[in-house]
Tab-separated table of C-alpha atoms and ligand atoms in Angstrom:
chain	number	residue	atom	x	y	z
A	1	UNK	CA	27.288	2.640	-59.315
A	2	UNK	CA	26.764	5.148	-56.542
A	3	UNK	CA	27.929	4.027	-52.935
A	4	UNK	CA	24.994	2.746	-50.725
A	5	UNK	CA	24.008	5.463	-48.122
A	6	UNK	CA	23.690	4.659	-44.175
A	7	UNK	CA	21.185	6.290	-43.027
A	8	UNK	CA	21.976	7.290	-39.258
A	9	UNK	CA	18.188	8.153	-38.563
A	10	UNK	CA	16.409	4.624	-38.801
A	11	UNK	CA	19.460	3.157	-37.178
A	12	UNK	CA	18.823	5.604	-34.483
A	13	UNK	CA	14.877	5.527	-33.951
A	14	UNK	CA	15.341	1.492	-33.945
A	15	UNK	CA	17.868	1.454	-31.218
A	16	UNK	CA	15.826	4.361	-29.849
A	17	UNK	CA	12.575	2.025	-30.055
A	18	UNK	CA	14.715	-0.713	-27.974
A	19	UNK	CA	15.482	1.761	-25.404
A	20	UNK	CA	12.324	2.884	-24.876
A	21	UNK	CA	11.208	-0.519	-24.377
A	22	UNK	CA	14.106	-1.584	-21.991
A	23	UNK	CA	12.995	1.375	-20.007
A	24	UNK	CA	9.523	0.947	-19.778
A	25	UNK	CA	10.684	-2.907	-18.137
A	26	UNK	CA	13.312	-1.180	-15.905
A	27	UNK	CA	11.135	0.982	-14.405
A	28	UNK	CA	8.276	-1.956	-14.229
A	29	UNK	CA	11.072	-4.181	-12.500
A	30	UNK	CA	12.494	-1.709	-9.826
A	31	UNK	CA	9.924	1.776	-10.287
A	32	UNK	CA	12.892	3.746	-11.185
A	33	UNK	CA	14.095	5.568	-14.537
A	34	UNK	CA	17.688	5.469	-16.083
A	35	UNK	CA	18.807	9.272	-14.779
A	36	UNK	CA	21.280	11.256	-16.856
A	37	UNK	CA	22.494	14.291	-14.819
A	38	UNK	CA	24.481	16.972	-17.588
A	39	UNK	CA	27.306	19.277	-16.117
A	40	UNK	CA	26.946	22.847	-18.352
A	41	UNK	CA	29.425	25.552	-17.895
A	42	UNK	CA	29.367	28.852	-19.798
A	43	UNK	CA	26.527	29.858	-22.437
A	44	UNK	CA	28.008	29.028	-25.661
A	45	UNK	CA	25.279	28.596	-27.337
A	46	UNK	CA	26.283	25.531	-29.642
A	47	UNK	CA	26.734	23.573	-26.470
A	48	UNK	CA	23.239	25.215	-24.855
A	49	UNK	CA	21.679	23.719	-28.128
A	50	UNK	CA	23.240	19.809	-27.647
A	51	UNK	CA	22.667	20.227	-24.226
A	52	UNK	CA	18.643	20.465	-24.993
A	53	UNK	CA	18.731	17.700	-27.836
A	54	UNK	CA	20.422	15.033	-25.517
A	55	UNK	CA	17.717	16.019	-23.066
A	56	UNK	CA	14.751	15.819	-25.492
A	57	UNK	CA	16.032	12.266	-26.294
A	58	UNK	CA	16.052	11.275	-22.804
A	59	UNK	CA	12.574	12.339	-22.347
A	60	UNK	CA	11.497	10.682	-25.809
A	61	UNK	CA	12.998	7.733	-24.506
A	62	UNK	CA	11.666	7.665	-20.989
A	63	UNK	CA	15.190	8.695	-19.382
A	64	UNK	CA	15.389	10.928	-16.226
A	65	UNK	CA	17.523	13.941	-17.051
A	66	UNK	CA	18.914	17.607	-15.171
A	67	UNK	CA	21.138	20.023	-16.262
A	68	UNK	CA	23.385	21.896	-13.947
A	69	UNK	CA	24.124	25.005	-15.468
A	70	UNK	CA	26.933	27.181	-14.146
A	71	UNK	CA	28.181	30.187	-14.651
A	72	UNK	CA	31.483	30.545	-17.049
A	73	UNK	CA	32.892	32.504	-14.483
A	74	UNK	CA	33.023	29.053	-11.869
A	75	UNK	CA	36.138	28.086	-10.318
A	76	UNK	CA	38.073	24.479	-10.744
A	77	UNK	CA	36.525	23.412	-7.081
A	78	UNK	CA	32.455	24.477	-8.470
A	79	UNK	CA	32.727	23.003	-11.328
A	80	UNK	CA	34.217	19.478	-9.652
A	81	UNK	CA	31.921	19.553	-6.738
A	82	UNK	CA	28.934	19.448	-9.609
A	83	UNK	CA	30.603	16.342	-10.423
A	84	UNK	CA	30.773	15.248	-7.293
A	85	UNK	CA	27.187	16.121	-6.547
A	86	UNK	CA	26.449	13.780	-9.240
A	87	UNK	CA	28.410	10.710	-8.242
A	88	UNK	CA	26.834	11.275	-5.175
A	89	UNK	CA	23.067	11.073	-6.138
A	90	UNK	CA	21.839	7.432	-6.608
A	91	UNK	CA	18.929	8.750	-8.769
A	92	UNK	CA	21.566	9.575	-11.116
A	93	UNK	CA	23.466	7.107	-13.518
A	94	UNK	CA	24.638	8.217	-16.049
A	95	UNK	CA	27.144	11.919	-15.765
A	96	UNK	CA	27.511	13.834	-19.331
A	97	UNK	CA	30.533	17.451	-18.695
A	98	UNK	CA	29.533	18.966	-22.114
A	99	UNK	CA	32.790	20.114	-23.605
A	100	UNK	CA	34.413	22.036	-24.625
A	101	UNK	CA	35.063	23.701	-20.410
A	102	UNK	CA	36.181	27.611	-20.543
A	103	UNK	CA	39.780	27.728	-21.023
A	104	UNK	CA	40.980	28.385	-17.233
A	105	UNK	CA	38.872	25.208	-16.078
A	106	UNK	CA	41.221	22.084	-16.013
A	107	UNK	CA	39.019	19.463	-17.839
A	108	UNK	CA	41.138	16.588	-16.849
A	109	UNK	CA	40.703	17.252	-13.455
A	110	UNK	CA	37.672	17.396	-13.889
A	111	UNK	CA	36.781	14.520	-16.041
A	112	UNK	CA	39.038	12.471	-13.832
A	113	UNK	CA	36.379	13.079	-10.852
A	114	UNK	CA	33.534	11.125	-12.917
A	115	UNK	CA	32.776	8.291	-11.568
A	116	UNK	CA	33.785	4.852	-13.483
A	117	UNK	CA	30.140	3.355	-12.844
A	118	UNK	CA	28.521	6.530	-14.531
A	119	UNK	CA	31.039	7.784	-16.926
A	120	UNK	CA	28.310	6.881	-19.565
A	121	UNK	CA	29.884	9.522	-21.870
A	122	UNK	CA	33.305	7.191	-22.061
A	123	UNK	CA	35.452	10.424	-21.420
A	124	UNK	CA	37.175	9.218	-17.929
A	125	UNK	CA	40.992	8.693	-19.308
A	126	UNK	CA	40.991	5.754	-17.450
A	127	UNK	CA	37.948	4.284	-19.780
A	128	UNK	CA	39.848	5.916	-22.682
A	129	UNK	CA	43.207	4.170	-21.493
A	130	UNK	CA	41.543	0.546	-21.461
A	131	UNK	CA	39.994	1.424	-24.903
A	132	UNK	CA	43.580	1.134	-26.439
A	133	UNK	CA	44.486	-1.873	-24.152
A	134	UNK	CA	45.018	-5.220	-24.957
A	135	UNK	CA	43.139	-7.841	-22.631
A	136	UNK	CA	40.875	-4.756	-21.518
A	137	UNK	CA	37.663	-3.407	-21.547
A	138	UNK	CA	36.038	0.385	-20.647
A	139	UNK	CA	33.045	0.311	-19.048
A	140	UNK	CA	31.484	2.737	-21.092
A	141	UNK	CA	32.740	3.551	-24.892
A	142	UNK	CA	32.204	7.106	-26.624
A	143	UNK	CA	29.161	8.284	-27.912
A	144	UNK	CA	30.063	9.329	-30.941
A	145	UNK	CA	32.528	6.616	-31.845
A	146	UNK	CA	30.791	4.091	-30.663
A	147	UNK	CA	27.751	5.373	-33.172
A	148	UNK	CA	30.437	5.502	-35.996
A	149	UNK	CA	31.619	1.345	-35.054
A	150	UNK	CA	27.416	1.191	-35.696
A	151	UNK	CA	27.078	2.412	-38.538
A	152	UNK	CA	29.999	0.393	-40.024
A	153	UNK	CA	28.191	-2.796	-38.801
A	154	UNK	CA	24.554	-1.680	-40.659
A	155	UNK	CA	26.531	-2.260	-44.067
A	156	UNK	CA	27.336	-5.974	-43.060
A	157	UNK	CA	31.122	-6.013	-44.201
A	158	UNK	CA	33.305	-7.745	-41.582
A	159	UNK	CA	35.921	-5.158	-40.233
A	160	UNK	CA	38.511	-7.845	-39.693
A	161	UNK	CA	41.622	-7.232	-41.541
A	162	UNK	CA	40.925	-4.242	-43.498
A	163	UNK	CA	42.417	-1.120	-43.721
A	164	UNK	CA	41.601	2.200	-42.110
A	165	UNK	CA	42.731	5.348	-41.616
A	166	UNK	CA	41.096	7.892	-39.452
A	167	UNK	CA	41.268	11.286	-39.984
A	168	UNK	CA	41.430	13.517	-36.867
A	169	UNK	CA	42.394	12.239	-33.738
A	170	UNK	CA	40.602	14.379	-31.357
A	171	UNK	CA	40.038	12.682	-27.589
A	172	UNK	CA	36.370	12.717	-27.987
A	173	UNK	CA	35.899	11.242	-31.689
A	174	UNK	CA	39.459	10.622	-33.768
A	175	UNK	CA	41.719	8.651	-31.641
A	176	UNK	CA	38.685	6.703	-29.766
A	177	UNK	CA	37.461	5.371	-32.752
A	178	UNK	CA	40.988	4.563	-34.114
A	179	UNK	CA	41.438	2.528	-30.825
A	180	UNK	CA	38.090	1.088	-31.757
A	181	UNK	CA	38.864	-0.140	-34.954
A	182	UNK	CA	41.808	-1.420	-33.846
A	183	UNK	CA	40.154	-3.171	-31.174
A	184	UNK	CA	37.917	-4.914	-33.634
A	185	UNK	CA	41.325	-6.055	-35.821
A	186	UNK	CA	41.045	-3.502	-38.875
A	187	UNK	CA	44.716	-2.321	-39.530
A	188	UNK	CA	44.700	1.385	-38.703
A	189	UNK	CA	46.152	4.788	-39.784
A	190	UNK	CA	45.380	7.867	-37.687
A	191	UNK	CA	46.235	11.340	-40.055
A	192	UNK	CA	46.135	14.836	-38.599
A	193	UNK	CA	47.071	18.204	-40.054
A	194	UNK	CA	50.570	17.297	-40.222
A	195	UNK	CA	50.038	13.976	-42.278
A	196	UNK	CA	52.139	14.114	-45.218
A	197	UNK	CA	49.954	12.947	-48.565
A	198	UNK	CA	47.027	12.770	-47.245
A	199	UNK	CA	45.032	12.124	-50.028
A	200	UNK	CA	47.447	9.082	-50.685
A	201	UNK	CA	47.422	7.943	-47.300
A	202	UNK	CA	43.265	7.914	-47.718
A	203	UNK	CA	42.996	5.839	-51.048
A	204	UNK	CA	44.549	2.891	-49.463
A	205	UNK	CA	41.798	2.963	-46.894
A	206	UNK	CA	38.729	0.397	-47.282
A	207	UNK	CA	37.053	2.101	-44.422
A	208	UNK	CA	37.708	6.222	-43.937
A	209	UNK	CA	36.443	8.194	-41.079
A	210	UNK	CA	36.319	11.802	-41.734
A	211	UNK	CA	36.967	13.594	-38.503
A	212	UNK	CA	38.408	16.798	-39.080
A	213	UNK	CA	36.140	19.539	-38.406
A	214	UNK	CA	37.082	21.116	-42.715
A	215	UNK	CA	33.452	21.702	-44.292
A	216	UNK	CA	34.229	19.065	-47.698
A	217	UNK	CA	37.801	18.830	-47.392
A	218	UNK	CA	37.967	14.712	-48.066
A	219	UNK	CA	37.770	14.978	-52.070
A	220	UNK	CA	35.732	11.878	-54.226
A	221	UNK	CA	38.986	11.506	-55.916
A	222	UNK	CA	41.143	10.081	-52.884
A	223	UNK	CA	38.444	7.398	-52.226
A	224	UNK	CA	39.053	4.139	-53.321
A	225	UNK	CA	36.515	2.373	-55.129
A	226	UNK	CA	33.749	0.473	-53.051
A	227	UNK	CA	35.561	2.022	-49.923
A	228	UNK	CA	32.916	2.566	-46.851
A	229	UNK	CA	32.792	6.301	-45.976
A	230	UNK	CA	32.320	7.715	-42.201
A	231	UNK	CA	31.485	11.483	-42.030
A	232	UNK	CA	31.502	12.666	-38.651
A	233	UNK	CA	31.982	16.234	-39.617
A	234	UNK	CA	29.327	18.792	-38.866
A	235	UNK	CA	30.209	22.047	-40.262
A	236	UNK	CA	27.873	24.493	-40.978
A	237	UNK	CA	28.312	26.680	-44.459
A	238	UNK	CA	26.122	30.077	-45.388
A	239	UNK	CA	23.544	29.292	-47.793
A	240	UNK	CA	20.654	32.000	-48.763
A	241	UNK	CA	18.508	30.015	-49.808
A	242	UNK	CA	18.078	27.941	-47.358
A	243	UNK	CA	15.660	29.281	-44.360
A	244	UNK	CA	17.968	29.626	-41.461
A	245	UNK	CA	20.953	30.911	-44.132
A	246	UNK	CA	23.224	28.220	-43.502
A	247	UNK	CA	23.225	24.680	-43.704
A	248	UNK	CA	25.363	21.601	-42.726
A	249	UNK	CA	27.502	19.298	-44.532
A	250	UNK	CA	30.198	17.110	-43.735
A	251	UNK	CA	34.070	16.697	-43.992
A	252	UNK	CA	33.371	14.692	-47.451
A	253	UNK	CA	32.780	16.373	-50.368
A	254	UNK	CA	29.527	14.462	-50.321
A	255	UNK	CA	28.562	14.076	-54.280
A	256	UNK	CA	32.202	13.044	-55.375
A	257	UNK	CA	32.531	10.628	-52.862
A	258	UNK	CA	29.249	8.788	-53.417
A	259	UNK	CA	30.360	8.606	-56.825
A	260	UNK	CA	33.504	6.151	-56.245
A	261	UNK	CA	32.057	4.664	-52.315
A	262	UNK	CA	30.768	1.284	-51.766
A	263	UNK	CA	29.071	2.923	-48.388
A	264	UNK	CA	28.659	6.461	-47.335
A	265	UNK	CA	26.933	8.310	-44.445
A	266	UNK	CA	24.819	11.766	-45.511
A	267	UNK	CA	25.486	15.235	-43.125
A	268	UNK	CA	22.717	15.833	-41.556
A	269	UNK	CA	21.486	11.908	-40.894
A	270	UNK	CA	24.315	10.059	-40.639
A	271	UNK	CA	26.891	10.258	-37.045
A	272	UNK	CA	24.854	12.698	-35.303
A	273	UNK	CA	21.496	10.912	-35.006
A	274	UNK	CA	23.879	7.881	-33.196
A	275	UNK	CA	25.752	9.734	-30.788
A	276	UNK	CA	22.619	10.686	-28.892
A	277	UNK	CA	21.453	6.677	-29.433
A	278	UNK	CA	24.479	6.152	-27.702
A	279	UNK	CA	24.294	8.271	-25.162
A	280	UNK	CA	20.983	7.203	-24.202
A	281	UNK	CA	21.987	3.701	-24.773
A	282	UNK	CA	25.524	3.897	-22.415
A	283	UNK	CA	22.903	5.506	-19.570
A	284	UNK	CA	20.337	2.941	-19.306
A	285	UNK	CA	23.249	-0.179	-19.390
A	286	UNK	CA	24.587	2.197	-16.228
A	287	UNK	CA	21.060	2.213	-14.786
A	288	UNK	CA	20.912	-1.463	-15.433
A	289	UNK	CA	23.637	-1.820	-13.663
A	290	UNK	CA	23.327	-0.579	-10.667
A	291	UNK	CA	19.212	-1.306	-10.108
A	292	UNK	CA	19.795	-5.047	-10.860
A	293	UNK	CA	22.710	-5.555	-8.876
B	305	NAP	P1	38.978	18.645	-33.311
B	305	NAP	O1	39.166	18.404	-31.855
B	305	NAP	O2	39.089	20.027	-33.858
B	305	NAP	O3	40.006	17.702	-34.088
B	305	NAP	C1	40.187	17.813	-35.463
B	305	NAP	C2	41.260	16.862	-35.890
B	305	NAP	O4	41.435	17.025	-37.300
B	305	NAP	C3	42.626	17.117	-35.236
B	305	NAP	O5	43.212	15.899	-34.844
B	305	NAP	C4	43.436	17.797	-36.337
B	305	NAP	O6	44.815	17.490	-36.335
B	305	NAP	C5	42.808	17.197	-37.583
B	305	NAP	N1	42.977	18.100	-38.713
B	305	NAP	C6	42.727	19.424	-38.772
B	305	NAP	N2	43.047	19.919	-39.987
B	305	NAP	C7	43.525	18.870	-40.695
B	305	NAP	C8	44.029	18.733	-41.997
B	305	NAP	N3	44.107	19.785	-42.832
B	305	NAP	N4	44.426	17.528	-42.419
B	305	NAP	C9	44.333	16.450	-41.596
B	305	NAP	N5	43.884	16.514	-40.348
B	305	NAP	C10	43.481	17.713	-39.897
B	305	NAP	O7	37.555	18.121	-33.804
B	305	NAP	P2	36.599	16.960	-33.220
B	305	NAP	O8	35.993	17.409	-31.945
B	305	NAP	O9	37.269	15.648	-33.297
B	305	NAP	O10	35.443	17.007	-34.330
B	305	NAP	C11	35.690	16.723	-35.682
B	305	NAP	C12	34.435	16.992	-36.484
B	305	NAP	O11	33.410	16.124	-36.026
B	305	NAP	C13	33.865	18.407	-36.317
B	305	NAP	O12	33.271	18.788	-37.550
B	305	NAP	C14	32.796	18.240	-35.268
B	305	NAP	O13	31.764	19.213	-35.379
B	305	NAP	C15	32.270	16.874	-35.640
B	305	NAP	N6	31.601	16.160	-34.543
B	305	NAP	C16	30.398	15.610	-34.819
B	305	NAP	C17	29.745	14.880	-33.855
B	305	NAP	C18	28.437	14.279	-34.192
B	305	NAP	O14	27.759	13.780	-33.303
B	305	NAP	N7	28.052	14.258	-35.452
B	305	NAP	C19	30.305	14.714	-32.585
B	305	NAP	C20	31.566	15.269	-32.339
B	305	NAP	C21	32.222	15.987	-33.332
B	305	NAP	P3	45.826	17.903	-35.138
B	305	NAP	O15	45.562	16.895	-34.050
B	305	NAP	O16	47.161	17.771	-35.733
B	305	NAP	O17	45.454	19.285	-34.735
């Protein structure tokens, strides 16, 4: 039997429909919006383009958001005081630095400015650090893993106890939601491009999440059966006959997979639809925060 597929967008547009609703009251309660202020430096355009989706959420939503957008060319100290600026402005809640930074800026430094209280993009290493602690909680959790640990809970299986291996263990996706997972007591493996046996290492897993950034490159066959499936890849592959010439698809080779899964995600529909949900959803519980306190 094919693997059930979570679908990321009616996930989304409920939690989205919450939101909205939750904002609507906020403002009703204290007359102001959640604000999300977005730190943009460069003009690549791939971040140009999330930069205007997380926005377009926040407006569907009811969310305050600005952009500042500097130059590539900005020194350590600009790109900081933007920060700053933010932490500053108590119309603002919620602080998103769109990665990746040009090479010669010092993202640490400049993640490590965010304030705790609006770090609603989970990034400060001192959220990440209590992520993997015992005893401890962040005050925000990532977008993006936090919408995988989501989408896991839509299939209903208990987490507790089983095994999981994560592949990828980027800052912003792999080794968050490993810590995650952990967190919620799955027993967990985190591979990376110098895992040996992979494909070995993957069909123990009852839960995989595909993090890697390699259009297809998880094959059906190292799926164990009934195994739930976690694509967080977006890569984009030519195609002429599709309109734009290119379309998306995951890290899982998507029709093998199905095949032998108990639960998949689809690429587009699946992660991506979430990590804006959460984004949305990290800046009004900052909001809440500090207009009912
Ligand atoms: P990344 O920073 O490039 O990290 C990729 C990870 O995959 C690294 O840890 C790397 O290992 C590992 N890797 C690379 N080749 C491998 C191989 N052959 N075998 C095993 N592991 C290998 O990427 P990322 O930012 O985490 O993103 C991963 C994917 O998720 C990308 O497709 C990205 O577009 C997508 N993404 C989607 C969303 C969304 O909202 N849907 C959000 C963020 C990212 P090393 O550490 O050893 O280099």
């Amino acid at each position: 039997m094919p693997a059930k597929i979570i679908d990321g967008r009616p996930v989304a547009q409920r939690i989205q429909g919450e939101i909205k609703r939750a904002v609507e009251d906020l403002r009703a309660k204290s007359g102001a919006a959640p604000g999300l202020g977005v730190v943009l430096v460069g003009d690549d355009p791939a971040s140009a383009m999330y930069v205007r989706m997380k926005r377009r959420a926040c407006d569907r939503a009811g969310l305050r958001s600005e952009a500042r957008i500097l130059p590539a060319a900005s020194t350590q100290a600009e790109v900081e005081d933007a920060v700053r600026a933010y932490n500053a402005d108590p119309s603002i809640h919620g602080i998103l630095v769109q990665l990746p930074l040009p090479d010669h800026i010092n993202e640490e430094a400049v993640l490590n400015e965010i304030s705790l209280a609006k770090d609603v993009d989970g990034i400060h290493p001192m959220n990440l650090g209590r992520l993997g602690m015992r005893g401890r909680e962040p005050t925000f959790t990532p977008a993006t893993p936090t919408g995988v640990m989501q989408l896991i809970a839509e299939t209903g299986e208990a987490i507790e106890g089983l095994r999981a291996v994560v592949i990828g263990r980027s800052n912003i996706v792999g080794l968050p939601v490993a810590l995650m997972l952990a967190k919620a007591n799955a027993t967990v493996t985190i591979c990376h491009s110098r895992t040996r046996d992979l494909p070995g290492t993957v069909r123990a897993a009852d839960i995989v999440v595909a993090a890697v950034g390699r259009a297809e490159y998880v094959k059906g066959d190292w799926i164990k059966p009934g195994a739930i499936v976690i694509d967080v890849g977006s890569n984009s592959l030519p195609d002429p006959d599709s309109e734009k010439g290119y379309r998306y698809v995951g890290d899982v080779e998507f029709e093998s997979a199905c095949a032998v899964a108990g639960y998949i995600t689809k690429v587009p529909g699946g992660v991506g639809p979430m990590t804006i949900t959460m984004l949305l959803s990290n800046t009004l519980k900052a909001a809440r925060r500090s207009l009912e306190a």
